[in-house]
XYZ file of C-alpha atoms in Angstrom:
706
model
C 56.158 22.280 92.455
C 53.827 19.280 92.594
C 55.374 15.824 92.898
C 54.352 13.073 90.505
C 51.457 11.671 92.511
C 50.122 15.156 93.293
C 50.375 16.054 89.611
C 48.356 13.002 88.577
C 45.686 13.729 91.165
C 45.464 17.410 90.163
C 45.201 16.447 86.506
C 42.464 13.892 87.239
C 40.426 16.353 89.298
C 40.744 19.128 86.722
C 39.613 16.949 83.843
C 36.717 15.652 85.881
C 35.584 19.268 86.202
C 36.173 20.223 82.547
C 34.386 17.365 80.802
C 31.227 18.269 82.702
C 31.546 21.787 81.257
C 32.430 20.641 77.761
C 29.476 22.259 75.965
C 30.358 25.693 77.328
C 34.101 25.267 76.751
C 33.647 24.128 73.145
C 31.588 27.182 72.238
C 34.067 29.461 73.989
C 37.032 27.831 72.222
C 35.483 28.113 68.764
C 34.627 31.769 69.310
C 38.097 32.625 70.630
C 39.842 30.787 67.785
C 37.842 32.742 65.235
C 38.506 36.016 67.061
C 42.236 35.309 66.807
C 41.997 34.855 63.037
C 41.869 31.056 62.796
C 39.643 29.253 60.306
C 37.696 26.705 62.372
C 36.323 23.540 60.764
C 34.057 21.117 62.654
C 34.229 17.551 61.338
C 31.757 14.911 62.464
C 33.874 11.998 61.235
C 37.345 11.030 60.036
C 36.390 11.042 56.347
C 34.977 14.550 56.588
C 38.076 15.788 58.407
C 40.375 14.293 55.773
C 38.284 15.893 53.034
C 38.576 19.293 54.752
C 42.355 18.969 54.918
C 42.534 17.848 51.291
C 40.497 20.872 50.243
C 42.933 23.217 51.993
C 46.092 21.538 50.666
C 44.975 20.804 47.127
C 47.714 19.184 45.035
C 50.602 20.746 46.922
C 53.258 18.959 48.895
C 52.709 19.033 52.624
C 54.900 18.456 55.665
C 53.456 16.560 58.601
C 54.343 15.890 62.211
C 53.311 12.791 64.103
C 49.868 12.996 65.670
C 47.454 10.315 66.850
C 44.513 12.396 65.641
C 46.057 13.036 62.214
C 46.599 9.280 61.979
C 42.978 8.739 63.031
C 41.684 10.527 59.920
C 43.888 8.415 57.585
C 45.398 11.484 55.981
C 48.295 9.522 54.475
C 45.855 7.666 52.239
C 44.228 10.903 51.037
C 47.076 13.284 50.230
C 49.418 12.414 47.380
C 52.655 14.058 48.570
C 53.322 14.012 52.314
C 56.779 14.676 53.739
C 57.291 13.210 57.215
C 59.206 15.217 59.818
C 59.038 12.997 62.905
C 62.350 11.100 62.781
C 60.900 7.602 63.130
C 58.349 8.220 60.387
C 60.970 9.971 58.256
C 63.166 6.844 58.361
C 60.168 4.602 57.657
C 59.401 6.744 54.611
C 62.993 6.392 53.409
C 62.668 2.637 53.885
C 59.602 2.650 51.672
C 57.237 1.421 54.386
C 54.068 2.924 55.768
C 55.261 5.937 57.704
C 52.100 6.057 59.836
C 53.332 3.390 62.241
C 56.905 4.708 62.296
C 60.165 2.821 61.927
C 60.231 -0.390 63.997
C 63.831 -1.525 63.571
C 66.781 -1.021 65.891
C 69.605 1.543 65.686
C 71.678 -0.659 63.390
C 68.818 -1.044 60.925
C 68.135 2.691 61.006
C 71.813 3.415 60.412
C 71.831 1.138 57.373
C 68.888 2.977 55.823
C 70.431 6.364 56.522
C 73.823 5.234 55.206
C 72.199 4.421 51.885
C 71.014 8.000 51.666
C 73.882 9.930 53.213
C 76.854 7.597 52.997
C 78.612 5.561 55.650
C 78.871 7.887 58.644
C 78.737 7.662 62.445
C 75.223 7.783 63.868
C 75.897 11.199 65.417
C 76.747 12.677 62.011
C 73.768 10.937 60.461
C 71.424 12.480 63.023
C 72.753 15.949 62.144
C 72.135 15.353 58.436
C 68.628 14.046 59.147
C 67.765 17.154 61.142
C 69.139 19.367 58.395
C 67.137 17.486 55.781
C 63.931 17.723 57.821
C 64.478 21.435 58.369
C 65.013 21.885 54.625
C 61.800 19.995 53.928
C 59.866 22.165 56.383
C 61.283 25.353 54.880
C 60.392 24.432 51.310
C 56.751 23.351 51.856
C 53.941 25.880 51.917
C 51.508 23.726 53.895
C 52.087 21.928 57.177
C 49.919 19.576 59.248
C 50.260 19.008 62.986
C 48.241 17.752 65.886
C 47.490 19.785 69.025
C 48.021 18.822 72.660
C 45.566 21.362 74.026
C 43.329 24.184 72.820
C 42.899 26.964 75.399
C 39.260 28.037 75.348
C 39.815 31.339 77.167
C 42.521 32.631 74.807
C 42.088 30.685 71.564
C 45.715 29.523 71.804
C 47.077 26.230 70.498
C 49.424 24.375 72.851
C 52.107 21.994 71.553
C 54.215 19.578 73.608
C 57.004 17.720 71.800
C 60.526 16.294 72.029
C 61.990 16.917 68.543
C 61.043 20.480 67.624
C 59.450 19.581 64.287
C 55.940 20.571 65.410
C 57.157 24.030 66.334
C 59.050 24.188 63.046
C 55.965 23.382 60.980
C 53.705 25.696 62.982
C 56.101 28.612 62.487
C 57.577 28.002 59.001
C 54.575 26.950 56.933
C 52.520 29.646 55.214
C 49.445 27.517 55.856
C 49.297 25.687 59.172
C 46.607 23.002 59.499
C 46.146 21.871 63.100
C 43.983 18.769 63.609
C 42.646 17.948 67.058
C 39.891 15.971 68.678
C 37.336 18.010 70.546
C 38.661 16.297 73.678
C 41.751 18.526 73.495
C 39.824 21.624 74.569
C 40.834 22.905 78.028
C 39.687 25.995 79.855
C 42.775 27.996 80.811
C 46.457 28.429 79.997
C 47.243 26.816 83.355
C 45.260 23.766 82.267
C 47.338 23.497 79.086
C 50.533 23.770 81.097
C 49.179 21.068 83.401
C 48.863 18.841 80.339
C 52.491 19.613 79.436
C 53.762 18.953 82.937
C 51.779 15.720 83.120
C 53.219 14.443 79.824
C 56.752 15.491 80.767
C 56.489 13.776 84.139
C 54.978 10.514 82.896
C 56.654 10.148 79.487
C 60.014 11.860 79.937
C 60.417 11.750 83.727
C 61.157 15.454 83.631
C 59.524 18.483 85.184
C 59.199 20.144 81.782
C 59.256 18.970 78.157
C 61.887 19.668 75.509
C 59.630 22.009 73.524
C 56.510 23.796 74.796
C 54.806 26.255 72.436
C 51.710 28.448 72.423
C 50.516 29.757 69.043
C 47.599 32.177 68.877
C 46.228 32.741 65.399
C 48.176 33.629 62.228
C 51.501 35.421 62.577
C 51.201 39.158 62.782
C 53.288 42.165 63.805
C 52.856 45.942 64.150
C 56.555 46.713 64.568
C 56.885 48.543 61.223
C 55.352 52.027 61.598
C 52.517 50.598 63.698
C 50.940 48.938 60.668
C 49.533 45.450 61.355
C 51.118 42.926 58.986
C 50.055 39.244 58.926
C 52.336 36.361 58.071
C 55.505 38.264 58.830
C 57.419 35.545 60.665
C 54.991 32.638 60.616
C 51.843 31.247 59.010
C 49.557 33.509 57.067
C 46.700 31.073 57.585
C 45.861 28.829 60.540
C 43.176 26.198 60.043
C 41.933 24.317 63.119
C 40.071 21.112 62.308
C 38.055 19.951 65.323
C 37.216 16.260 65.079
C 34.264 14.557 66.755
C 34.458 10.981 65.363
C 32.587 9.358 68.247
C 33.762 11.625 71.058
C 30.388 13.254 71.708
C 28.727 9.835 71.899
C 31.342 8.734 74.400
C 30.622 11.826 76.460
C 26.882 11.179 76.347
C 27.590 7.663 77.631
C 29.473 9.341 80.483
C 32.857 7.950 79.461
C 35.187 10.833 80.377
C 38.243 8.581 79.943
C 38.169 9.582 76.266
C 38.800 13.170 77.370
C 41.197 12.420 80.214
C 43.464 10.186 78.064
C 46.432 12.241 76.906
C 47.677 9.742 74.317
C 50.908 9.199 76.244
C 50.731 5.544 75.039
C 52.227 4.091 78.202
C 49.372 1.584 78.177
C 50.653 0.109 74.913
C 53.901 -1.056 76.525
C 52.156 -4.049 78.114
C 49.056 -4.328 75.933
C 48.570 -7.889 74.644
C 46.269 -6.800 71.829
C 48.717 -4.135 70.621
C 51.661 -6.546 70.594
C 49.880 -9.452 68.926
C 48.381 -7.183 66.248
C 51.884 -5.886 65.401
C 51.031 -2.366 66.496
C 47.671 -2.070 64.754
C 45.284 -2.607 67.665
C 42.521 0.002 67.483
C 43.744 1.075 64.016
C 43.880 3.662 62.570
C 44.099 5.345 65.981
C 45.955 2.759 68.016
C 45.127 1.652 71.527
C 41.998 1.323 73.612
C 40.967 4.896 72.915
C 41.088 4.237 69.190
C 39.056 1.039 69.573
C 36.367 2.848 71.564
C 36.171 5.785 69.149
C 35.898 3.428 66.178
C 32.901 1.786 67.828
C 31.112 5.065 68.513
C 32.031 6.581 65.149
C 31.222 3.663 62.842
C 29.720 0.892 64.973
C 32.806 -1.245 64.400
C 33.393 -3.176 67.632
C 36.240 -5.339 66.281
C 38.859 -3.223 68.045
C 37.141 -3.701 71.407
C 36.743 -7.395 70.701
C 40.503 -7.701 70.188
C 41.063 -6.579 73.786
C 42.363 -9.552 75.778
C 40.861 -8.133 78.979
C 44.253 -8.547 80.674
C 43.953 -5.269 82.587
C 47.579 -4.253 82.013
C 46.442 -0.863 80.734
C 45.031 0.076 84.140
C 48.305 -0.860 85.806
C 50.502 1.153 83.437
C 48.248 4.179 82.875
C 49.123 6.958 85.347
C 45.400 7.720 85.604
C 44.470 4.063 86.048
C 42.285 3.978 82.932
C 41.067 0.417 82.316
C 39.913 0.131 78.724
C 38.151 -3.233 79.299
C 36.078 -1.495 81.994
C 35.375 1.404 79.644
C 34.271 -1.048 76.936
C 31.946 -2.708 79.424
C 30.358 0.595 80.337
C 29.975 1.341 76.646
C 27.564 -1.594 76.480
C 29.995 -3.981 74.796
C 31.523 -5.862 77.717
C 33.887 -8.692 77.080
C 31.649 -10.941 79.160
C 28.692 -10.225 76.900
C 30.711 -10.992 73.769
C 31.650 -14.486 74.898
C 28.501 -15.290 76.874
C 26.927 -18.494 75.568
C 24.313 -20.932 76.832
C 26.935 -23.669 76.816
C 30.271 -23.790 78.585
C 32.659 -22.891 75.787
C 36.158 -24.234 75.597
C 37.430 -20.703 75.045
C 35.476 -19.365 77.994
C 36.892 -21.994 80.336
C 40.396 -21.307 79.077
C 39.891 -17.608 79.720
C 38.335 -18.008 83.154
C 40.326 -20.920 84.554
C 43.753 -20.399 82.989
C 44.358 -16.983 81.445
C 42.633 -14.664 83.893
C 44.051 -16.264 87.087
C 47.526 -16.213 85.530
C 48.085 -19.972 85.238
C 49.112 -19.933 81.558
C 52.410 -21.804 81.145
C 53.139 -20.283 77.727
C 53.415 -23.749 76.218
C 52.138 -22.377 72.892
C 49.734 -25.214 72.098
C 46.572 -23.077 71.985
C 48.402 -20.404 69.965
C 49.342 -22.964 67.344
C 45.863 -24.423 66.875
C 43.668 -21.322 67.221
C 43.901 -18.124 65.131
C 42.072 -16.210 67.892
C 44.864 -16.701 70.453
C 48.259 -15.043 70.409
C 51.246 -15.152 72.728
C 52.718 -12.045 74.309
C 55.339 -11.746 77.052
C 55.119 -15.358 78.212
C 51.336 -15.634 78.317
C 48.504 -16.214 75.867
C 45.429 -14.100 75.246
C 42.365 -14.039 72.994
C 42.430 -11.334 70.333
C 38.985 -12.217 68.940
C 35.832 -13.699 70.425
C 35.277 -17.412 69.849
C 31.787 -18.818 69.311
C 32.663 -22.528 69.286
C 30.764 -24.595 71.839
C 33.493 -27.250 71.736
C 36.871 -25.824 70.840
C 40.212 -27.560 71.207
C 42.080 -24.972 73.253
C 40.924 -25.989 76.717
C 41.004 -29.704 75.918
C 44.756 -29.629 75.210
C 45.783 -26.989 77.758
C 48.186 -28.363 80.387
C 46.416 -26.202 82.969
C 42.984 -27.432 81.939
C 41.427 -30.250 83.973
C 43.733 -33.275 83.806
C 43.069 -36.630 85.441
C 46.549 -37.969 86.171
C 45.442 -41.569 86.632
C 43.637 -41.546 83.283
C 46.691 -40.105 81.545
C 48.789 -42.954 82.963
C 46.363 -45.514 81.573
C 46.159 -43.870 78.140
C 49.921 -43.466 77.692
C 51.398 -46.417 79.589
C 48.435 -48.789 79.874
C 48.859 -49.110 83.640
C 48.698 -47.210 86.897
C 51.864 -45.852 88.401
C 53.711 -47.426 91.261
C 56.168 -44.566 91.763
C 54.276 -41.351 92.594
C 57.488 -39.349 92.574
C 58.963 -40.140 89.146
C 55.924 -41.688 87.468
C 56.051 -44.624 85.056
C 59.469 -45.473 83.622
C 61.496 -48.398 82.297
C 65.083 -47.350 82.993
C 66.994 -44.675 84.858
C 70.491 -43.801 83.608
C 73.391 -41.458 83.698
C 73.950 -40.677 79.995
C 76.087 -38.497 77.732
C 76.607 -37.807 74.045
C 79.703 -39.245 72.410
C 79.686 -36.425 69.853
C 81.941 -33.775 71.395
C 80.110 -30.900 69.703
C 76.753 -31.959 71.135
C 78.342 -32.538 74.549
C 80.024 -29.115 74.577
C 77.139 -27.114 73.153
C 74.468 -28.845 75.202
C 73.691 -28.151 78.826
C 76.016 -30.605 80.575
C 76.242 -33.789 78.455
C 74.217 -33.045 75.270
C 71.883 -36.085 75.466
C 68.817 -34.327 74.017
C 70.681 -33.011 70.960
C 72.358 -36.376 70.386
C 69.041 -38.264 70.428
C 67.443 -35.784 68.042
C 70.414 -35.894 65.685
C 70.317 -39.690 65.676
C 66.554 -39.775 65.024
C 66.898 -37.346 62.106
C 69.785 -39.297 60.567
C 67.811 -42.536 60.796
C 64.693 -41.012 59.254
C 62.674 -41.636 62.399
C 61.756 -37.956 62.469
C 61.846 -35.283 59.759
C 62.166 -32.337 62.124
C 62.229 -31.343 65.767
C 60.362 -28.530 67.489
C 62.832 -27.064 69.966
C 63.540 -23.861 71.849
C 66.218 -21.514 70.548
C 67.787 -18.425 72.016
C 71.020 -16.857 73.122
C 72.013 -16.800 76.797
C 70.669 -13.681 78.445
C 67.773 -13.244 76.004
C 64.204 -14.519 75.838
C 64.017 -17.896 74.081
C 62.005 -18.531 70.907
C 60.431 -21.558 69.202
C 62.406 -23.172 66.391
C 61.905 -25.982 63.892
C 65.209 -27.856 63.659
C 65.895 -29.882 60.540
C 69.656 -30.381 60.579
C 72.586 -30.997 62.884
C 73.477 -27.308 62.584
C 69.999 -26.327 63.736
C 70.326 -28.609 66.745
C 73.729 -27.227 67.701
C 72.453 -23.659 67.415
C 69.551 -24.398 69.755
C 71.488 -26.529 72.249
C 71.575 -25.615 75.915
C 68.995 -24.987 78.627
C 66.661 -22.010 78.481
C 65.478 -20.714 81.817
C 62.376 -18.880 80.606
C 59.189 -20.071 78.979
C 58.799 -20.002 75.210
C 55.612 -20.891 73.280
C 57.451 -23.710 71.512
C 54.309 -25.666 70.622
C 52.993 -22.732 68.594
C 55.022 -24.203 65.697
C 53.483 -27.688 65.894
C 50.384 -27.169 63.788
C 52.271 -24.987 61.315
C 54.955 -27.635 60.816
C 52.322 -30.295 60.269
C 50.598 -28.169 57.632
C 53.957 -27.628 55.905
C 54.275 -31.378 55.354
C 56.252 -32.603 58.360
C 54.780 -35.978 59.254
C 57.198 -37.314 61.878
C 58.009 -34.559 64.335
C 59.879 -34.666 67.602
C 58.853 -32.253 70.348
C 61.327 -31.167 72.998
C 59.704 -29.287 75.813
C 59.070 -28.507 79.404
C 56.786 -30.865 81.384
C 53.755 -28.658 80.711
C 54.465 -28.787 76.967
C 54.816 -32.556 76.998
C 51.517 -32.771 78.870
C 49.820 -30.588 76.245
C 51.055 -32.844 73.438
C 49.977 -36.004 75.269
C 46.546 -34.542 76.056
C 46.127 -33.799 72.375
C 47.163 -37.332 71.400
C 44.892 -38.903 74.008
C 41.693 -37.183 72.865
C 39.112 -39.908 72.332
C 37.567 -38.338 69.236
C 40.975 -37.712 67.535
C 39.893 -34.378 66.094
C 40.976 -34.102 62.488
C 42.091 -30.474 62.757
C 44.783 -31.356 65.306
C 48.225 -32.758 64.394
C 47.567 -35.821 66.556
C 49.449 -38.303 64.373
C 52.306 -35.979 63.437
C 54.263 -36.260 66.694
C 56.555 -39.270 66.571
C 58.717 -38.549 69.611
C 58.538 -36.474 72.804
C 61.623 -35.604 74.824
C 60.727 -33.986 78.111
C 63.073 -31.749 80.076
C 63.351 -31.502 83.820
C 61.904 -28.163 84.889
C 61.175 -27.134 88.456
C 60.413 -23.543 87.481
C 60.990 -20.931 84.770
C 61.735 -17.224 85.043
C 59.770 -14.206 83.880
C 60.946 -11.802 81.184
C 61.894 -9.278 83.894
C 64.723 -11.606 84.896
C 66.725 -10.600 81.819
C 66.723 -6.943 82.769
C 67.935 -7.972 86.209
C 70.631 -10.079 84.535
C 71.888 -7.171 82.443
C 72.101 -4.958 85.492
C 73.936 -7.561 87.548
C 76.486 -8.209 84.770
C 76.968 -4.523 83.871
C 75.585 -5.159 80.354
C 78.425 -7.535 79.511
C 77.974 -10.126 76.761
C 76.486 -13.219 78.380
C 77.949 -16.472 77.098
C 76.314 -19.083 79.329
C 73.822 -19.510 82.163
C 73.525 -22.281 84.688
C 71.390 -22.637 87.800
C 72.593 -25.562 89.908
C 71.133 -26.167 93.358
C 73.555 -23.801 95.093
C 72.844 -20.699 92.978
C 73.194 -19.044 89.604
C 76.382 -19.056 87.542
C 76.725 -16.598 84.654
C 79.723 -16.472 82.356
C 80.315 -13.329 80.306
C 83.006 -12.143 77.921
C 84.721 -10.532 80.910
C 84.386 -13.086 83.663
C 82.063 -15.119 85.844
C 79.294 -14.098 88.249
C 77.620 -16.125 90.981
C 74.531 -15.341 93.068
C 72.544 -17.287 95.636
C 69.298 -18.778 94.394
C 67.254 -16.480 96.646
C 68.192 -13.476 94.493
C 66.196 -14.813 91.559
C 63.229 -16.394 93.338
C 61.122 -13.281 92.829
C 61.333 -13.863 89.062
C 59.824 -17.363 89.180
C 56.574 -17.467 87.219
C 53.576 -17.919 89.569
C 52.166 -20.770 87.486
C 55.367 -22.731 88.070
C 54.645 -22.758 91.795
C 51.623 -24.937 90.981
C 53.432 -27.352 88.662
C 52.957 -30.985 89.688
C 55.327 -32.581 87.180
C 58.955 -31.377 87.253
C 60.403 -34.423 85.389
C 58.127 -34.668 82.301
C 56.401 -37.849 83.436
C 54.456 -38.392 80.194
C 57.355 -38.058 77.727
C 58.970 -40.911 75.800
C 62.242 -40.010 77.520
C 63.039 -37.354 80.105
C 66.369 -35.541 80.349
C 67.775 -33.369 83.112
C 70.818 -32.481 85.172
C 72.333 -34.908 87.662
C 73.066 -32.176 90.245
C 76.153 -34.293 90.896
C 78.389 -34.645 87.841
C 78.251 -32.067 85.041
C 79.709 -34.551 82.567
C 76.488 -36.583 82.612
C 72.739 -36.101 82.170
C 69.975 -37.859 84.030
C 68.026 -39.912 81.462
C 64.656 -41.488 82.314
C 63.355 -43.913 79.685
C 59.563 -44.152 79.978
C 57.843 -45.642 76.915
C 58.558 -48.496 74.515
C 59.306 -45.917 71.842
C 61.818 -44.178 74.081
C 63.351 -47.510 75.099
C 63.918 -48.504 71.477
C 65.441 -45.120 70.599
C 67.909 -45.153 73.487
C 68.817 -48.813 72.923
C 69.689 -48.173 69.273
C 71.517 -44.902 70.025
C 73.687 -46.714 72.563
C 74.365 -49.697 70.318
C 75.490 -47.407 67.472
C 77.762 -45.376 69.746
C 75.703 -42.183 69.788
C 75.097 -42.339 73.534
C 77.065 -43.650 76.450
C 74.985 -44.739 79.434
C 75.636 -46.192 82.868
C 73.459 -47.246 85.745
C 72.107 -44.381 87.836
C 73.974 -44.368 91.170
C 71.791 -46.055 93.772
C 72.704 -43.536 96.439
C 71.511 -40.676 94.176
C 68.033 -42.088 93.449
C 66.550 -41.167 96.858
C 67.833 -37.611 96.423
C 66.191 -37.283 93.008
C 62.910 -38.725 94.249
C 62.861 -36.496 97.312
C 63.463 -33.349 95.284
C 60.457 -34.230 93.117
C 58.307 -35.192 96.107
C 59.111 -31.922 97.848
C 57.801 -30.062 94.823
C 54.606 -32.122 94.604
C 53.939 -32.012 98.333
C 54.191 -28.222 98.364
C 51.444 -28.065 95.754
C 49.219 -30.523 97.636
C 49.665 -28.680 100.903
C 48.605 -25.469 99.198
C 45.543 -27.275 97.871
C 44.556 -28.638 101.246
C 45.201 -25.220 102.780
C 42.507 -23.662 100.606
C 44.796 -21.513 98.498
C 43.803 -20.761 94.908
C 45.251 -23.461 92.656
C 44.587 -24.428 89.038
C 41.674 -26.752 88.412
C 43.889 -29.081 86.406
C 44.881 -31.027 89.532
C 42.331 -33.836 89.275
C 43.981 -36.380 91.576
C 42.337 -39.485 92.927
C 42.789 -40.309 96.580
C 45.357 -43.052 95.921
C 47.556 -40.668 93.945
C 47.288 -37.914 96.546
C 48.031 -40.349 99.368
C 50.971 -41.845 97.487
C 52.622 -38.438 97.106
C 52.029 -37.359 100.705
C 53.288 -40.665 102.108
C 56.550 -40.766 100.225
C 55.892 -41.636 96.617
C 55.367 -45.433 96.672
């Protein structure tokens, strides 16, 4: 028995041999299929294939299993009465949605839909009723449509690999079985078909064999009764095999065997930016990179390939290492050619200097101002090519080139004297007097209290904040009320594209917005506001207040899986990461781990961050690392000074002088962070180009901050 790596290598080698022999194998397969009594139909394109199927079915009802190739020919838009038998698509059909993409809700949502049909029952009983219903549907329909996992050229057999048994049911119960397959599904021998099954079982199910493996060879027939051959005795009387080209031959002529090697396991979609940001329609109607490539060769439509973000995740997740961006490039439509311009484009610089090296902070600013950029799993990516010579995305990116000394002059009107903490007016210990804000907030609730005060006084009409439950990825939120602020209170230890809501809120009529964000998000807002040409399409004048949070690093999405494992899937009620480690409170107790256990989850871009205290905000808020009943509050601008002064005078905030013996500790923590980045720079390591520091600034940091 081959192990997983040996299986992948054997599969790769065998397909490399077979695609070179495709012409011979196709002729052999067609001849064998006909010899076994199948009706073979060759379709050049998806429309022709759908028309062939429609001609066979007529006006009858038809049962269908899930198949990427059946989806590719858009059969659901052609036939009037299709009954779905794949459970996800069956539930989607009950819900009244497009069954092609399947049901996308969770177990609770599925249970609710099924309860409406079958009554309020446990999920186990519901699953039994669903299977019975699907079996009844399959039994009562004369025609059935399935895909095929492999066609054996030597024997004319159809090979099916599945997990639910509905494909086998349709292939054996329908009087007329219509099997639709791309010509890339033709293999030479039965062993090759079994290799396909073993490969899919190993990679998709982590098993040595699948739940259901079936070989069907022609219409059903038997000679058991007096030696007389009878067709359709225990299975289909007719078997129609529709072989679909739809761009596959062109791909083969371009020597792109990946189209044939790809087994449609869909593992590549798990981390595909384009698939996620298009809500599962990337490459539509056949999803994924393979669908995008086939659409180009079949119809000349390159939009699917243009949606590819060129992230390369597909190559890392595909067991065969197929890189669809590389395939697109070899097809003559490389991503570099699509965005190549005589001028340095804003979008090109963002792609090359920020996205590709992995320096995106997931601030969300570019997502909010550009329809061509979407956020997925804590990073941003282009889903369409941009032809603007001067776009806004790079200009406002916190990892785009940023001259620190110029930002100081634009925001504060002076150079900084303190290279550790930046420009500021006052440094306090502060806390909210409102007990709810103090309890719900991380430590003393200062941020929520200031926002609540500003809303009550009409200084702002909304606040863009980060929401999310402990133990789950955070999300952007537009807070309008005290209740909204309380719901979003507390620190979030992962990045969220909070600024993606900024432009939307401005277009919805919010004219005085507060932004609460990480240092990189504050920098993005201030870069936008400091643009000399004040571009009209940006919400430059809509931000009335910025509250920056202390942030020395944020954690990747993988951290939450680690968290669930460490807490035995208990309900997480709060997270805290003081200097001595992580503290997690659940519904069953408290867990503590040293900080080193989570360092591997720190986002790489955070290692290059030069501003852990939000130096360009109106006010900055963080922990004291000393007394959990207080926040550190740094007042930086005149606007921030006025807000804090009034909040204190009206009893919203309580402040006291920052302990003198704690100031050197705060400054040193910040300097340590900045000096690490500068030492990496001087050491020649790859760092973001945004660090445009003059010599005085660099020297000030290295020599102690003053």
